[in-house]
CSV table of C-alpha atoms in Angstrom, one decimal:
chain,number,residue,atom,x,y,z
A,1,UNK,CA,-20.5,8.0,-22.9
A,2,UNK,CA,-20.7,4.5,-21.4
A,3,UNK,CA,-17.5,3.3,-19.8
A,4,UNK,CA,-17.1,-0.3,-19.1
A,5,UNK,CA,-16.0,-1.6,-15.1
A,6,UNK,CA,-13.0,-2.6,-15.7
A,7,UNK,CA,-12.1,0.8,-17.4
A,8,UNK,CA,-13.8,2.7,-14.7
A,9,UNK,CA,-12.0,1.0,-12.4
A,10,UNK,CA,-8.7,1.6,-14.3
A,11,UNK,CA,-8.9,5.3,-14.4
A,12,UNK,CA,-9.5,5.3,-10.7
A,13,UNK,CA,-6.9,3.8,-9.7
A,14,UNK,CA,-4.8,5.8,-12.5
A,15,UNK,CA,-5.7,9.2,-10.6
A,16,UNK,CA,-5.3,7.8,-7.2
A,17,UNK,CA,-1.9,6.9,-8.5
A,18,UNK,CA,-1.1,9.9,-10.0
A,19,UNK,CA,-2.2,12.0,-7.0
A,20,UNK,CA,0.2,9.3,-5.1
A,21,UNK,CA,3.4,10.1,-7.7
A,22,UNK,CA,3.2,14.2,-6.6
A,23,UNK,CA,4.3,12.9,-3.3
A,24,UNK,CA,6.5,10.2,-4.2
A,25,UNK,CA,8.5,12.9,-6.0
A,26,UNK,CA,8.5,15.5,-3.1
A,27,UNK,CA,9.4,12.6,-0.4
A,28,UNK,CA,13.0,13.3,1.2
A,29,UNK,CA,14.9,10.5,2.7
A,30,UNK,CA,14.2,12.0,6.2
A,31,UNK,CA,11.0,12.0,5.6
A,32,UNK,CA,10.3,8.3,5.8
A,33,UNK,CA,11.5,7.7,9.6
A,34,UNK,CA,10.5,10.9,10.9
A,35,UNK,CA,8.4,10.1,13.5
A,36,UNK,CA,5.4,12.2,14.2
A,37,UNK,CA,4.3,11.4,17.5
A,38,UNK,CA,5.4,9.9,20.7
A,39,UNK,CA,3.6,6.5,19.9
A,40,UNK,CA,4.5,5.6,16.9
A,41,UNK,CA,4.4,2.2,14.2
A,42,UNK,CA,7.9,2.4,12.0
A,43,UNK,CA,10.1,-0.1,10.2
A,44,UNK,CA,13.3,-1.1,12.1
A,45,UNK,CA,16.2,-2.9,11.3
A,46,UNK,CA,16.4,-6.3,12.6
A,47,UNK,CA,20.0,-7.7,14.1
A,48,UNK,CA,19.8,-9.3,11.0
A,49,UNK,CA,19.5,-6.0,8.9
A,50,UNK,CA,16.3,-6.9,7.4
A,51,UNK,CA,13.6,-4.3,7.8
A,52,UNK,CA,11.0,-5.3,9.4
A,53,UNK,CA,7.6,-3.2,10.5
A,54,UNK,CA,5.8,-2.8,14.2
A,55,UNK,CA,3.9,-4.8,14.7
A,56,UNK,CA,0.5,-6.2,16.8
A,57,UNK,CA,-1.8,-9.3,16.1
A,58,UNK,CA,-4.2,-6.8,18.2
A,59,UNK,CA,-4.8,-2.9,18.1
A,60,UNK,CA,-3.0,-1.7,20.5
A,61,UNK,CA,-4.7,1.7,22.5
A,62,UNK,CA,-3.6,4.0,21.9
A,63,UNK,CA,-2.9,3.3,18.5
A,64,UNK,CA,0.3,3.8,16.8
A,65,UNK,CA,0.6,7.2,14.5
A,66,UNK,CA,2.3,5.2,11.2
A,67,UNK,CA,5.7,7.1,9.8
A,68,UNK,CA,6.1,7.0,6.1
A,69,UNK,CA,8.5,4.0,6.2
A,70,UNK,CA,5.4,2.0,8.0
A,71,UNK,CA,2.8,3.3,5.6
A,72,UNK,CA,5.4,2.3,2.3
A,73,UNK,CA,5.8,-1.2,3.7
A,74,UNK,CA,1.9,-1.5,4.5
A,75,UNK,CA,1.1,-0.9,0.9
A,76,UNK,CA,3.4,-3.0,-0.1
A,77,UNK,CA,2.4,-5.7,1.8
A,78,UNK,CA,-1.6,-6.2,1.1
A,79,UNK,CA,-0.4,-5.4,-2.6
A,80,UNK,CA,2.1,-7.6,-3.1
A,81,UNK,CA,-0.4,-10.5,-1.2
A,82,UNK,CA,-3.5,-9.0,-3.5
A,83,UNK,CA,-1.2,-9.5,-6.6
A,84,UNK,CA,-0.2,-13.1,-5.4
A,85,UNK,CA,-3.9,-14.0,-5.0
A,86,UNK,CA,-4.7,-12.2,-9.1
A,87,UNK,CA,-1.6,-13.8,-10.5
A,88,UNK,CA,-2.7,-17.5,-8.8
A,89,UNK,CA,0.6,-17.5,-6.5
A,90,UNK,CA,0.9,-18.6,-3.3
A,91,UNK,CA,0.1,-15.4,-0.9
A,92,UNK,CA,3.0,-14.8,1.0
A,93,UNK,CA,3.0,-14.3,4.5
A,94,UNK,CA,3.1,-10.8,5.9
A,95,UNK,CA,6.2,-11.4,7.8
A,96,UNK,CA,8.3,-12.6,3.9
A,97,UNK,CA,7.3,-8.6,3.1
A,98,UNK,CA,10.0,-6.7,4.5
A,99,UNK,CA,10.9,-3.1,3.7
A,100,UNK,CA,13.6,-2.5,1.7
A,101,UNK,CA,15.6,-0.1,3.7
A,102,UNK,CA,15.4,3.2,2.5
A,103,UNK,CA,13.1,5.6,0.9
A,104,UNK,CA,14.0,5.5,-2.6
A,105,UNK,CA,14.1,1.5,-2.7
A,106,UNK,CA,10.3,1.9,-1.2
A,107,UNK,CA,9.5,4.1,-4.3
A,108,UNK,CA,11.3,2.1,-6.7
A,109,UNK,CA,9.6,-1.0,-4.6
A,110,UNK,CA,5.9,0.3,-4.8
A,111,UNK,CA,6.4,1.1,-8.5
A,112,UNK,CA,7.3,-1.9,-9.8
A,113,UNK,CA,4.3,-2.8,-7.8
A,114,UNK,CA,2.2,-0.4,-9.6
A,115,UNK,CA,3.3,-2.2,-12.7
A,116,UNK,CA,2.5,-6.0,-12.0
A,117,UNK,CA,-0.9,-4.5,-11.0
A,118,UNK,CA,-1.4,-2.9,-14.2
A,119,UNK,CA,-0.6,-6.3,-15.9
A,120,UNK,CA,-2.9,-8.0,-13.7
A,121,UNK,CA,-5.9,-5.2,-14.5
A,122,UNK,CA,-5.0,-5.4,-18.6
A,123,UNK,CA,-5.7,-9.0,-18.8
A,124,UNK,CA,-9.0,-8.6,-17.2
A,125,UNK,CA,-11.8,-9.2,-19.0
A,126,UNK,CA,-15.1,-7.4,-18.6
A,127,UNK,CA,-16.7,-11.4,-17.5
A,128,UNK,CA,-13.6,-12.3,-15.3
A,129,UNK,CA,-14.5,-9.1,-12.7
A,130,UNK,CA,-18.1,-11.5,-11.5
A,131,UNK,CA,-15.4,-14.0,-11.0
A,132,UNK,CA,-15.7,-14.7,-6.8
A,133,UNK,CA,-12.7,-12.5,-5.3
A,134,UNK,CA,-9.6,-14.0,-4.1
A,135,UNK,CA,-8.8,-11.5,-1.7
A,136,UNK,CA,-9.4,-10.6,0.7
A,137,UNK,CA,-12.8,-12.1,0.9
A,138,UNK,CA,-11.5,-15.7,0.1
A,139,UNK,CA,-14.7,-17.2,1.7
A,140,UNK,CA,-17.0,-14.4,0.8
A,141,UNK,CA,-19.4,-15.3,-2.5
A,142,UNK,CA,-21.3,-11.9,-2.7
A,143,UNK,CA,-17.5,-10.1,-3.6
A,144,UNK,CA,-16.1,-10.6,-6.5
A,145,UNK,CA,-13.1,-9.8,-8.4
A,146,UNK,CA,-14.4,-5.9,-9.1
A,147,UNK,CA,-15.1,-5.6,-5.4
A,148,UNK,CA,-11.0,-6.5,-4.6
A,149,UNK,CA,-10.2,-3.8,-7.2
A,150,UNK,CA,-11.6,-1.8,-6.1
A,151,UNK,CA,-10.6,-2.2,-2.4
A,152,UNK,CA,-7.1,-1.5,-4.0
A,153,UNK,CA,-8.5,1.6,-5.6
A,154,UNK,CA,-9.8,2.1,-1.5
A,155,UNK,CA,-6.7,1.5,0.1
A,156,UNK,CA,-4.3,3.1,-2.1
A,157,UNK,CA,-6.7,6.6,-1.6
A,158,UNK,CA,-6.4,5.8,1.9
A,159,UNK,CA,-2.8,5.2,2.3
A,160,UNK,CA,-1.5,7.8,-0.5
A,161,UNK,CA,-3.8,10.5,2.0
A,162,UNK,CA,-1.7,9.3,4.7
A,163,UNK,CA,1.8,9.7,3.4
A,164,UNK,CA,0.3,13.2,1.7
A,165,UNK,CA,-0.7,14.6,5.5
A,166,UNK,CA,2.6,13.3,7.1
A,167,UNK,CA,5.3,14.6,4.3
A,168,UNK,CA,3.1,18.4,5.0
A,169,UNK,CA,3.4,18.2,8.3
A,170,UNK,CA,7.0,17.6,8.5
A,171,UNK,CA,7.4,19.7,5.6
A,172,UNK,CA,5.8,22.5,7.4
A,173,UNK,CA,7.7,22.2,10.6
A,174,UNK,CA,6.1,19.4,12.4
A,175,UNK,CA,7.5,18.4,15.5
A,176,UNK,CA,9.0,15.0,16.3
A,177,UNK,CA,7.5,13.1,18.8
A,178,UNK,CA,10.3,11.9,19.9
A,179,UNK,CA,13.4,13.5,20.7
């Protein structure tokens, strides 16, 4: 059976996305806060009442242990700027992509997400993935439009792995790291 790259690429990022929906379903409102460790990255309110993410131009050491909140509004920040860069938009800055305050907004966030992306991967064309990527290796001629797809096939693995192993740890009686 010979599959073309684009559909390849489609069906990988349809599992990842379906592995990702079994814990989108199971999330609790507590759960996205919760934070497992005594240093920890998470999405505050500002005085403002915006959401906004920790934060560090640098890595700080140790480094952070990311809540659920952090990890939703991480996702949707490189996908929302990945989906600027496919739909020929101006990127927007990390700082305009603020978490939308609670855990069922994130979902409902991250799903409309999910659906511009599947736009942007239907009108793909087998020749338009040599096409020279436009994130994130703006200034990088040997990656192409395949390559960012499937860095968002990458990430999302990564990220949906993450929000898996925190939602069964707290699930299964995780302790807070703070108190």
């Amino acid at each position: 059976m010979s599959v073309s790259r684009g559909g390849l690429l489609r069906w990988q990022f349809e599992l990842n996305w379906s592995l990702f929906e079994l814990h989108l379903e199971a999330l609790e409102e507590e759960d996205f806060l919760w934070e497992p460790a005594p240093v920890v990255w998470t999405v505050r309110p500002g005085a403002d009442g915006v959401w906004v993410p920790d934060w560090a131009e640098s890595e700080p050491d140790p480094i952070p242990v990311p809540t659920i909140g952090w990890v939703t509004w991480h996702i949707g920040w490189w996908w929302s700027v990945t989906i600027d860069h496919a739909q020929g938009r101006a990127p927007r800055d990390r700082t305009e992509i603020t978490w939308p305050g609670n855990g069922k907004a994130a979902v409902e966030w991250l799903r409309g997400l999910r659906d511009e992306w599947l736009d942007v991967l239907g009108r793909l064309k087998e020749a338009d993935l040599d096409a020279p990527a436009p994130f994130p290796w703006q200034d990088d001629p040997e990656k192409s439009v395949a390559h960012m797809v499937a860095w968002v096939n990458a990430e999302l693995m990564k990220n949906v792995a993450e929000i898996g192993q925190l939602r069964l740890v707290r699930a299964a009686g995780g302790e807070s790291g703070r108190g």
